[in-house]
Amino acid sequence: MRLSERKKIALVLSGGGIKAAAFHIGVCLALREKGFHFSPESPAENKEANHPLTFKIYVGSSAGSVISTFLAAGYSIDSIISAFMQGSGEDVPITKNSQKQSYLKPISYRDIFGLNVQLGYPTRLLSSFFKKKPVITGGLEVLLKRGFKVNGLFTTKNIEKYLRQHVLPENSFKSLASELYIVATQLNHSRKVVFGNFTETNKLKDIQYANYAPVSEAVAASASLPPFFSPYPITDRSGKEIYFFDGEIRDTLSTHVAADHGADLVISSYSIQPYHYNKDMGSLHEYGIPLIFNQALYQTVQQKIEKHIRHQQNTKSMIKAAEGYLRQSGVAEEHIEKLTEILVQRSGFNPNVEYIYIHPSPQDHEFFFYDHFSLNAKVLSAVVKTGFKSAINILRKYRI
């Protein structure tokens, strides 16, 4: 089946800081070149709704939630690029067209990093560290737990403010031209939370579909990557304040959210790719703790992603094998359909959904070394190009 024959297309964007956001932009440029269309300005002006390659669902977590929000709100790829490039200090011409929301305010470091107020009083912080007696009753971990109680270096309140004041006129999920789902993780619970335009909040064992957050607050919660950003509080409808942090703590790719809401083509973009040894760069043990930590994190995340993809492939093969065996055995089609329905319900996987995963090449060692939180124009341009090339290479395998 051609991709253009799919009925409902979704784009899932993962996290990874500004680096991931730039990678997603490159992916979107490639998708546009291949004929895909993004959200119009509003539901009332949904002129491209019937186009076969229009994204109707966006799912975002962490940095991906920011780009997903821009797209779901109707901002063009060009306006998103201009906002980042202008924020980096580049002199980019502003091009306005007939769309009211075609212009995005430049995104600067100030809009991304808000200093945590706990760090605003270094004297008080140091005092609390050294005055506790006894200082430790155990090892180094006890020392850190008792003395270093800052919950994050920065806060995502500036991101929330930027979205609320400059991006989202109504700041509600129902006002968007496309379906948008933002994924966060509940800090004081083992639960993933998906924010969206739901009629009511639905609590399951390990996932909650919530309707009580404005879009800007949902994004701020999803983007609160520890230990860089402190957990973000959101008040639910009962008045209870609930803290959230990064949307990828439990699940790196929430592709199931798109499939659960009717998507039959899910395109997922993620920028995590561990370093593979390159003789020009050498071993990571020579580069210090930060890059070694990045490699450890990347390997952990990649393992989760590969396990997720492998599970999908195995489940799809199992269902198809069961259908084939029953047909060869002469079982009536109505029974085959019923069994398939049961397998889909029990596994939570629909074999009729096509999944496409876009990510950097393992051989692209330069991409690994790019800074995660840099607005440097040269770095952004290089990362965008990597996203574009990665998407083009993968999309070549499919009939559009």
Short mmCIF file of C-alpha atoms in Angstrom, two decimals:
data_model
loop_
_atom_site.label_atom_id
_atom_site.label_comp_id
_atom_site.label_asym_id
_atom_site.label_seq_id
_atom_site.Cartn_x
_atom_site.Cartn_y
_atom_site.Cartn_z
CA MET A 1 0.00 0.00 0.00
CA ARG A 2 1.26 3.48 -0.87
CA LEU A 3 1.71 5.91 2.01
CA SER A 4 -0.70 8.30 0.27
CA GLU A 5 -3.44 5.67 0.60
CA ARG A 6 -3.33 5.82 4.37
CA LYS A 7 -6.35 7.50 5.96
CA LYS A 8 -4.95 9.13 9.09
CA ILE A 9 -1.27 10.07 9.39
CA ALA A 10 0.53 10.87 12.64
CA LEU A 11 3.92 12.37 13.46
CA VAL A 12 5.60 11.37 16.74
CA LEU A 13 8.55 13.48 17.91
CA SER A 14 10.83 12.46 20.78
CA GLY A 15 13.14 14.42 23.07
CA GLY A 16 16.80 15.32 23.32
CA GLY A 17 17.07 19.07 23.84
CA ILE A 18 17.53 21.72 21.15
CA LYS A 19 19.54 19.15 19.20
CA ALA A 20 16.45 16.92 18.90
CA ALA A 21 14.26 19.88 17.97
CA ALA A 22 16.62 20.80 15.12
CA PHE A 23 16.76 17.17 13.97
CA HIS A 24 12.94 17.06 13.86
CA ILE A 25 12.90 20.24 11.77
CA GLY A 26 15.21 18.59 9.25
CA VAL A 27 12.94 15.54 9.18
CA CYS A 28 9.93 17.79 8.55
CA LEU A 29 11.73 19.47 5.65
CA ALA A 30 12.31 16.05 4.10
CA LEU A 31 8.69 15.06 4.66
CA ARG A 32 7.55 18.26 2.98
CA GLU A 33 9.81 17.56 0.01
CA LYS A 34 8.26 14.11 -0.28
CA GLY A 35 4.79 15.65 -0.49
CA PHE A 36 3.57 15.56 3.11
CA HIS A 37 1.48 18.45 4.42
CA PHE A 38 1.33 19.88 7.93
CA SER A 39 -1.45 21.56 9.89
CA PRO A 40 -3.37 24.54 8.59
CA GLU A 41 -3.84 27.57 10.79
CA SER A 42 -7.11 26.52 12.42
CA PRO A 43 -9.90 23.92 12.10
CA ALA A 44 -12.06 26.50 10.30
CA GLU A 45 -9.38 26.99 7.64
CA ASN A 46 -8.52 23.32 7.22
CA LYS A 47 -8.14 23.54 3.45
CA GLU A 48 -5.70 20.64 3.30
CA ALA A 49 -7.73 18.30 5.50
CA ASN A 50 -8.59 16.03 2.59
CA HIS A 51 -5.07 15.88 1.19
CA PRO A 52 -3.91 12.26 1.39
CA LEU A 53 -0.55 13.13 2.96
CA THR A 54 -1.67 15.60 5.64
CA PHE A 55 -0.68 14.96 9.24
CA LYS A 56 -3.78 14.86 11.42
CA ILE A 57 -2.16 13.76 14.70
CA TYR A 58 0.93 15.01 16.50
CA VAL A 59 2.45 13.31 19.54
CA GLY A 60 5.33 15.02 21.31
CA SER A 61 7.46 14.47 24.38
CA SER A 62 10.18 16.67 25.85
CA ALA A 63 11.76 18.76 23.05
CA GLY A 64 9.48 17.01 20.58
CA SER A 65 6.47 18.45 22.39
CA VAL A 66 7.59 21.98 21.47
CA ILE A 67 7.91 21.25 17.73
CA SER A 68 4.68 19.23 17.78
CA THR A 69 2.86 22.17 19.33
CA PHE A 70 4.16 24.58 16.68
CA LEU A 71 2.98 22.25 13.91
CA ALA A 72 -0.40 21.45 15.47
CA ALA A 73 -1.01 25.18 15.97
CA GLY A 74 -0.53 25.80 12.25
CA TYR A 75 2.93 27.35 12.09
CA SER A 76 4.94 26.58 8.96
CA ILE A 77 8.30 24.82 8.92
CA ASP A 78 9.88 27.99 7.55
CA SER A 79 8.57 30.08 10.44
CA ILE A 80 9.92 27.56 12.97
CA ILE A 81 13.34 27.64 11.31
CA SER A 82 13.32 31.44 11.31
CA ALA A 83 12.43 31.55 15.01
CA PHE A 84 15.41 29.38 15.95
CA MET A 85 17.85 31.07 13.59
CA GLN A 86 16.84 34.58 14.71
CA GLY A 87 17.12 33.44 18.31
CA SER A 88 20.69 32.36 17.57
CA GLY A 89 21.52 35.87 16.37
CA GLU A 90 21.36 35.20 12.65
CA ASP A 91 19.94 37.93 10.42
CA VAL A 92 17.11 35.97 8.83
CA PRO A 93 14.56 37.87 6.72
CA ILE A 94 11.01 37.67 8.06
CA THR A 95 8.60 36.43 5.41
CA LYS A 96 4.93 36.91 6.14
CA ASN A 97 2.16 35.45 4.05
CA SER A 98 -1.60 35.27 4.32
CA GLN A 99 -1.50 33.06 7.40
CA LYS A 100 -1.99 35.05 10.58
CA GLN A 101 0.18 32.65 12.55
CA SER A 102 3.02 32.39 10.02
CA TYR A 103 5.38 34.43 12.23
CA LEU A 104 6.99 33.05 15.35
CA LYS A 105 8.80 35.19 17.88
CA PRO A 106 12.55 34.37 17.88
CA ILE A 107 13.47 31.68 20.42
CA SER A 108 16.40 32.68 22.60
CA TYR A 109 18.24 31.06 25.49
CA ARG A 110 16.11 33.20 27.81
CA ASP A 111 12.98 31.51 26.48
CA ILE A 112 14.43 28.05 27.11
CA PHE A 113 16.39 28.38 30.34
CA GLY A 114 14.76 29.99 33.34
CA LEU A 115 17.01 29.99 36.40
CA ASN A 116 15.62 27.91 39.23
CA VAL A 117 14.88 30.22 42.18
CA GLN A 118 16.57 27.76 44.50
CA LEU A 119 19.84 28.68 42.83
CA GLY A 120 19.22 32.38 43.34
CA TYR A 121 20.49 32.26 46.91
CA PRO A 122 23.96 30.61 46.82
CA THR A 123 24.79 31.68 50.38
CA ARG A 124 21.68 30.02 51.75
CA LEU A 125 22.33 26.92 49.62
CA LEU A 126 25.91 26.53 50.81
CA SER A 127 24.86 27.21 54.38
CA SER A 128 22.33 24.40 54.35
CA PHE A 129 24.94 22.11 52.84
CA PHE A 130 27.63 22.60 55.45
CA LYS A 131 25.60 23.19 58.64
CA LYS A 132 23.90 19.80 58.79
CA LYS A 133 25.31 17.76 61.67
CA PRO A 134 26.21 14.99 61.37
CA VAL A 135 26.96 15.51 57.68
CA ILE A 136 26.85 11.84 56.72
CA THR A 137 26.03 8.50 58.27
CA GLY A 138 26.84 6.60 55.10
CA GLY A 139 28.65 7.15 51.83
CA LEU A 140 28.78 9.79 49.11
CA GLU A 141 25.15 9.20 48.11
CA VAL A 142 23.97 10.19 51.59
CA LEU A 143 26.06 13.35 51.41
CA LEU A 144 24.50 14.35 48.12
CA LYS A 145 20.96 13.50 49.22
CA ARG A 146 21.24 15.51 52.45
CA GLY A 147 23.18 18.47 51.19
CA PHE A 148 22.35 18.97 47.53
CA LYS A 149 18.58 19.38 47.52
CA VAL A 150 18.21 21.59 44.46
CA ASN A 151 15.57 19.95 42.24
CA GLY A 152 16.98 21.27 38.97
CA LEU A 153 19.39 23.86 37.61
CA PHE A 154 16.71 25.54 35.50
CA THR A 155 12.95 25.66 35.17
CA THR A 156 10.70 25.34 32.11
CA LYS A 157 8.52 28.26 33.21
CA ASN A 158 10.04 30.42 30.48
CA ILE A 159 9.06 27.86 27.85
CA GLU A 160 5.52 27.89 29.21
CA LYS A 161 5.43 31.69 29.11
CA TYR A 162 6.77 31.83 25.55
CA LEU A 163 4.11 29.41 24.29
CA ARG A 164 1.29 31.07 26.21
CA GLN A 165 2.15 34.64 25.22
CA HIS A 166 3.56 34.27 21.71
CA VAL A 167 2.39 31.00 20.19
CA LEU A 168 -1.04 29.90 21.40
CA PRO A 169 -3.83 32.51 21.28
CA GLU A 170 -6.31 30.20 23.04
CA ASN A 171 -3.86 27.81 24.72
CA SER A 172 -6.22 24.85 24.58
CA PHE A 173 -5.99 21.49 22.85
CA LYS A 174 -9.46 21.77 21.35
CA SER A 175 -8.61 25.03 19.56
CA LEU A 176 -5.84 23.45 17.48
CA ALA A 177 -6.26 22.52 13.83
CA SER A 178 -4.91 19.00 14.43
CA GLU A 179 -5.00 16.50 17.26
CA LEU A 180 -2.12 17.07 19.67
CA TYR A 181 -1.03 14.76 22.48
CA ILE A 182 1.73 15.76 24.91
CA VAL A 183 3.43 13.06 26.99
CA ALA A 184 4.80 13.69 30.49
CA THR A 185 5.75 11.53 33.47
CA GLN A 186 4.19 11.93 36.91
CA LEU A 187 6.99 12.58 39.40
CA ASN A 188 5.47 10.99 42.50
CA HIS A 189 3.95 8.00 40.75
CA SER A 190 4.98 5.29 38.26
CA ARG A 191 2.60 6.65 35.63
CA LYS A 192 2.90 8.17 32.16
CA VAL A 193 0.42 10.99 31.51
CA VAL A 194 -0.87 11.97 28.08
CA PHE A 195 -2.41 15.44 27.86
CA GLY A 196 -4.92 16.19 25.11
CA ASN A 197 -8.45 17.14 24.19
CA PHE A 198 -10.16 14.36 26.11
CA THR A 199 -13.75 14.54 27.34
CA GLU A 200 -12.63 13.36 30.77
CA THR A 201 -9.53 12.25 32.61
CA ASN A 202 -9.10 8.50 32.34
CA LYS A 203 -6.77 6.74 34.76
CA LEU A 204 -5.34 3.34 33.91
CA LYS A 205 -2.73 1.34 35.83
CA ASP A 206 0.37 2.85 34.23
CA ILE A 207 -1.01 5.58 31.97
CA GLN A 208 -3.39 8.47 32.40
CA TYR A 209 -5.19 10.44 29.69
CA ALA A 210 -5.64 13.91 31.18
CA ASN A 211 -7.64 16.93 30.04
CA TYR A 212 -6.91 19.48 32.78
CA ALA A 213 -3.76 21.18 31.45
CA PRO A 214 -3.42 24.07 28.99
CA VAL A 215 -1.12 23.23 26.09
CA SER A 216 1.69 25.50 27.35
CA GLU A 217 1.77 23.83 30.78
CA ALA A 218 1.64 20.33 29.30
CA VAL A 219 4.68 21.17 27.16
CA ALA A 220 6.53 22.71 30.13
CA ALA A 221 5.88 19.52 32.12
CA SER A 222 7.00 17.26 29.28
CA ALA A 223 10.20 19.25 28.70
CA SER A 224 11.37 19.15 32.34
CA LEU A 225 14.42 16.99 31.76
CA PRO A 226 16.22 16.10 35.01
CA PRO A 227 18.63 17.21 36.38
CA PHE A 228 18.75 20.26 34.10
CA PHE A 229 15.12 21.33 34.64
CA SER A 230 13.13 21.10 37.84
CA PRO A 231 9.82 19.17 37.88
CA TYR A 232 6.87 21.26 36.69
CA PRO A 233 3.64 21.56 38.75
CA ILE A 234 0.16 21.44 37.16
CA THR A 235 -3.07 21.88 39.11
CA ASP A 236 -5.78 19.37 38.25
CA ARG A 237 -9.54 20.03 38.32
CA SER A 238 -9.79 19.10 42.00
CA GLY A 239 -7.22 21.77 42.91
CA LYS A 240 -4.44 19.28 43.61
CA GLU A 241 -0.95 20.29 42.51
CA ILE A 242 0.79 17.44 40.66
CA TYR A 243 4.45 17.51 39.63
CA PHE A 244 5.68 16.18 36.29
CA PHE A 245 8.98 15.73 34.53
CA ASP A 246 10.36 14.54 31.20
CA GLY A 247 7.89 12.67 28.98
CA GLU A 248 10.39 10.00 27.98
CA ILE A 249 11.27 8.65 31.42
CA ARG A 250 8.95 5.64 31.00
CA ASP A 251 8.53 5.35 27.22
CA THR A 252 10.97 6.78 24.73
CA LEU A 253 8.55 6.61 21.80
CA SER A 254 4.83 6.85 22.51
CA THR A 255 3.78 5.70 19.04
CA HIS A 256 0.88 3.79 20.60
CA VAL A 257 -0.82 7.10 21.44
CA ALA A 258 -1.16 7.87 17.73
CA ALA A 259 -2.35 4.35 16.88
CA ASP A 260 -4.82 4.36 19.78
CA HIS A 261 -6.42 7.48 18.29
CA GLY A 262 -6.96 6.10 14.83
CA ALA A 263 -3.69 6.66 12.96
CA ASP A 264 -2.90 4.02 10.34
CA LEU A 265 0.48 5.56 9.43
CA VAL A 266 2.79 6.64 12.26
CA ILE A 267 6.05 8.39 11.39
CA SER A 268 8.37 8.70 14.36
CA SER A 269 11.50 10.86 14.59
CA TYR A 270 14.14 10.40 17.28
CA SER A 271 17.70 11.74 17.50
CA ILE A 272 19.20 9.24 19.95
CA GLN A 273 22.04 7.24 18.42
CA PRO A 274 25.00 5.92 20.45
CA TYR A 275 28.55 6.58 19.33
CA HIS A 276 30.16 3.86 17.24
CA TYR A 277 33.94 3.84 17.34
CA ASN A 278 35.60 6.03 14.73
CA LYS A 279 39.38 6.04 14.41
CA ASP A 280 39.51 9.79 13.79
CA MET A 281 37.66 10.51 17.06
CA GLY A 282 39.03 7.64 19.14
CA SER A 283 37.59 6.25 22.35
CA LEU A 284 35.08 8.18 24.45
CA HIS A 285 37.08 7.47 27.60
CA GLU A 286 39.41 10.25 26.44
CA TYR A 287 36.63 12.88 26.38
CA GLY A 288 35.57 12.96 30.00
CA ILE A 289 32.46 12.33 32.10
CA PRO A 290 29.86 14.34 30.08
CA LEU A 291 30.31 12.36 26.85
CA ILE A 292 30.64 9.06 28.70
CA PHE A 293 27.37 9.86 30.48
CA ASN A 294 25.74 10.73 27.13
CA GLN A 295 26.88 7.42 25.68
CA ALA A 296 25.48 5.50 28.67
CA LEU A 297 22.16 7.35 28.35
CA TYR A 298 22.04 6.86 24.60
CA GLN A 299 22.70 3.14 24.91
CA THR A 300 19.93 2.78 27.47
CA VAL A 301 17.46 4.73 25.38
CA GLN A 302 18.38 2.95 22.15
CA GLN A 303 17.87 -0.41 23.83
CA LYS A 304 14.35 0.66 24.84
CA ILE A 305 13.60 1.86 21.31
CA GLU A 306 14.90 -1.32 19.67
CA LYS A 307 12.93 -3.45 22.11
CA HIS A 308 9.81 -1.41 21.33
CA ILE A 309 10.28 -1.81 17.56
CA ARG A 310 11.14 -5.50 17.87
CA HIS A 311 7.98 -6.11 19.92
CA GLN A 312 5.88 -4.45 17.23
CA GLN A 313 7.48 -6.53 14.49
CA ASN A 314 7.13 -9.79 16.40
CA THR A 315 3.49 -9.11 17.31
CA LYS A 316 2.64 -8.23 13.73
CA SER A 317 4.32 -11.42 12.48
CA MET A 318 2.46 -13.50 15.09
CA ILE A 319 -0.95 -12.12 14.10
CA LYS A 320 -0.26 -12.54 10.37
CA ALA A 321 0.99 -16.11 10.96
CA ALA A 322 -2.14 -16.99 12.93
CA GLU A 323 -4.37 -15.59 10.18
CA GLY A 324 -2.46 -17.50 7.51
CA TYR A 325 -2.63 -20.80 9.39
CA LEU A 326 -6.36 -20.49 10.02
CA ARG A 327 -7.06 -19.72 6.35
CA GLN A 328 -5.00 -22.73 5.24
CA SER A 329 -6.97 -24.85 7.70
CA GLY A 330 -10.24 -23.75 6.14
CA VAL A 331 -11.52 -21.79 9.15
CA ALA A 332 -14.42 -19.49 8.31
CA GLU A 333 -13.43 -15.87 7.70
CA GLU A 334 -15.74 -14.61 10.44
CA HIS A 335 -13.85 -16.69 13.02
CA ILE A 336 -10.51 -15.48 11.69
CA GLU A 337 -11.67 -11.88 12.03
CA LYS A 338 -12.87 -12.52 15.57
CA LEU A 339 -9.58 -14.13 16.60
CA THR A 340 -7.63 -11.26 15.02
CA GLU A 341 -9.76 -8.80 16.96
CA ILE A 342 -9.00 -10.65 20.21
CA LEU A 343 -5.25 -10.72 19.48
CA VAL A 344 -5.24 -7.00 18.71
CA GLN A 345 -7.09 -6.21 21.95
CA ARG A 346 -4.86 -8.45 24.07
CA SER A 347 -1.58 -7.27 22.54
CA GLY A 348 -2.50 -3.62 22.14
CA PHE A 349 -1.00 -3.69 18.65
CA ASN A 350 -2.87 -3.17 15.39
CA PRO A 351 -1.10 -4.96 12.49
CA ASN A 352 -2.82 -2.65 9.99
CA VAL A 353 -0.84 0.36 11.24
CA GLU A 354 2.35 1.18 9.34
CA TYR A 355 5.26 2.49 11.43
CA ILE A 356 8.23 4.42 10.02
CA TYR A 357 11.17 5.27 12.28
CA ILE A 358 13.59 8.05 11.35
CA HIS A 359 16.88 8.41 13.22
CA PRO A 360 20.54 9.35 12.60
CA SER A 361 22.94 6.85 11.09
CA PRO A 362 25.17 4.97 13.59
CA GLN A 363 28.12 5.93 11.38
CA ASP A 364 27.45 9.66 11.81
CA HIS A 365 29.90 10.16 14.67
CA GLU A 366 29.86 13.96 14.28
CA PHE A 367 26.17 14.10 15.19
CA PHE A 368 26.88 12.45 18.54
CA PHE A 369 29.28 15.24 19.54
CA TYR A 370 26.89 18.13 18.82
CA ASP A 371 25.76 20.03 21.92
CA HIS A 372 22.22 19.23 23.10
CA PHE A 373 21.41 22.80 24.14
CA SER A 374 23.20 24.98 21.60
CA LEU A 375 21.52 27.76 19.60
CA ASN A 376 24.68 28.31 17.59
CA ALA A 377 23.60 28.84 13.98
CA LYS A 378 26.26 26.53 12.52
CA VAL A 379 25.40 23.73 14.93
CA LEU A 380 21.66 24.11 14.27
CA SER A 381 22.19 24.07 10.50
CA ALA A 382 24.33 20.93 10.72
CA VAL A 383 21.76 19.11 12.86
CA VAL A 384 18.89 20.14 10.56
CA LYS A 385 20.84 18.77 7.58
CA THR A 386 21.38 15.50 9.45
CA GLY A 387 17.65 15.20 10.10
CA PHE A 388 16.87 15.93 6.46
CA LYS A 389 19.35 13.36 5.12
CA SER A 390 18.25 10.73 7.65
CA ALA A 391 14.60 11.12 6.65
CA ILE A 392 15.30 11.10 2.91
CA ASN A 393 17.35 7.90 3.22
CA ILE A 394 14.60 6.09 5.12
CA LEU A 395 11.68 7.40 3.06
CA ARG A 396 13.33 6.08 -0.13
CA LYS A 397 12.27 2.60 0.96
CA TYR A 398 8.56 3.47 0.74
CA ARG A 399 6.16 4.16 -2.09
CA ILE A 400 4.65 7.59 -1.55
#
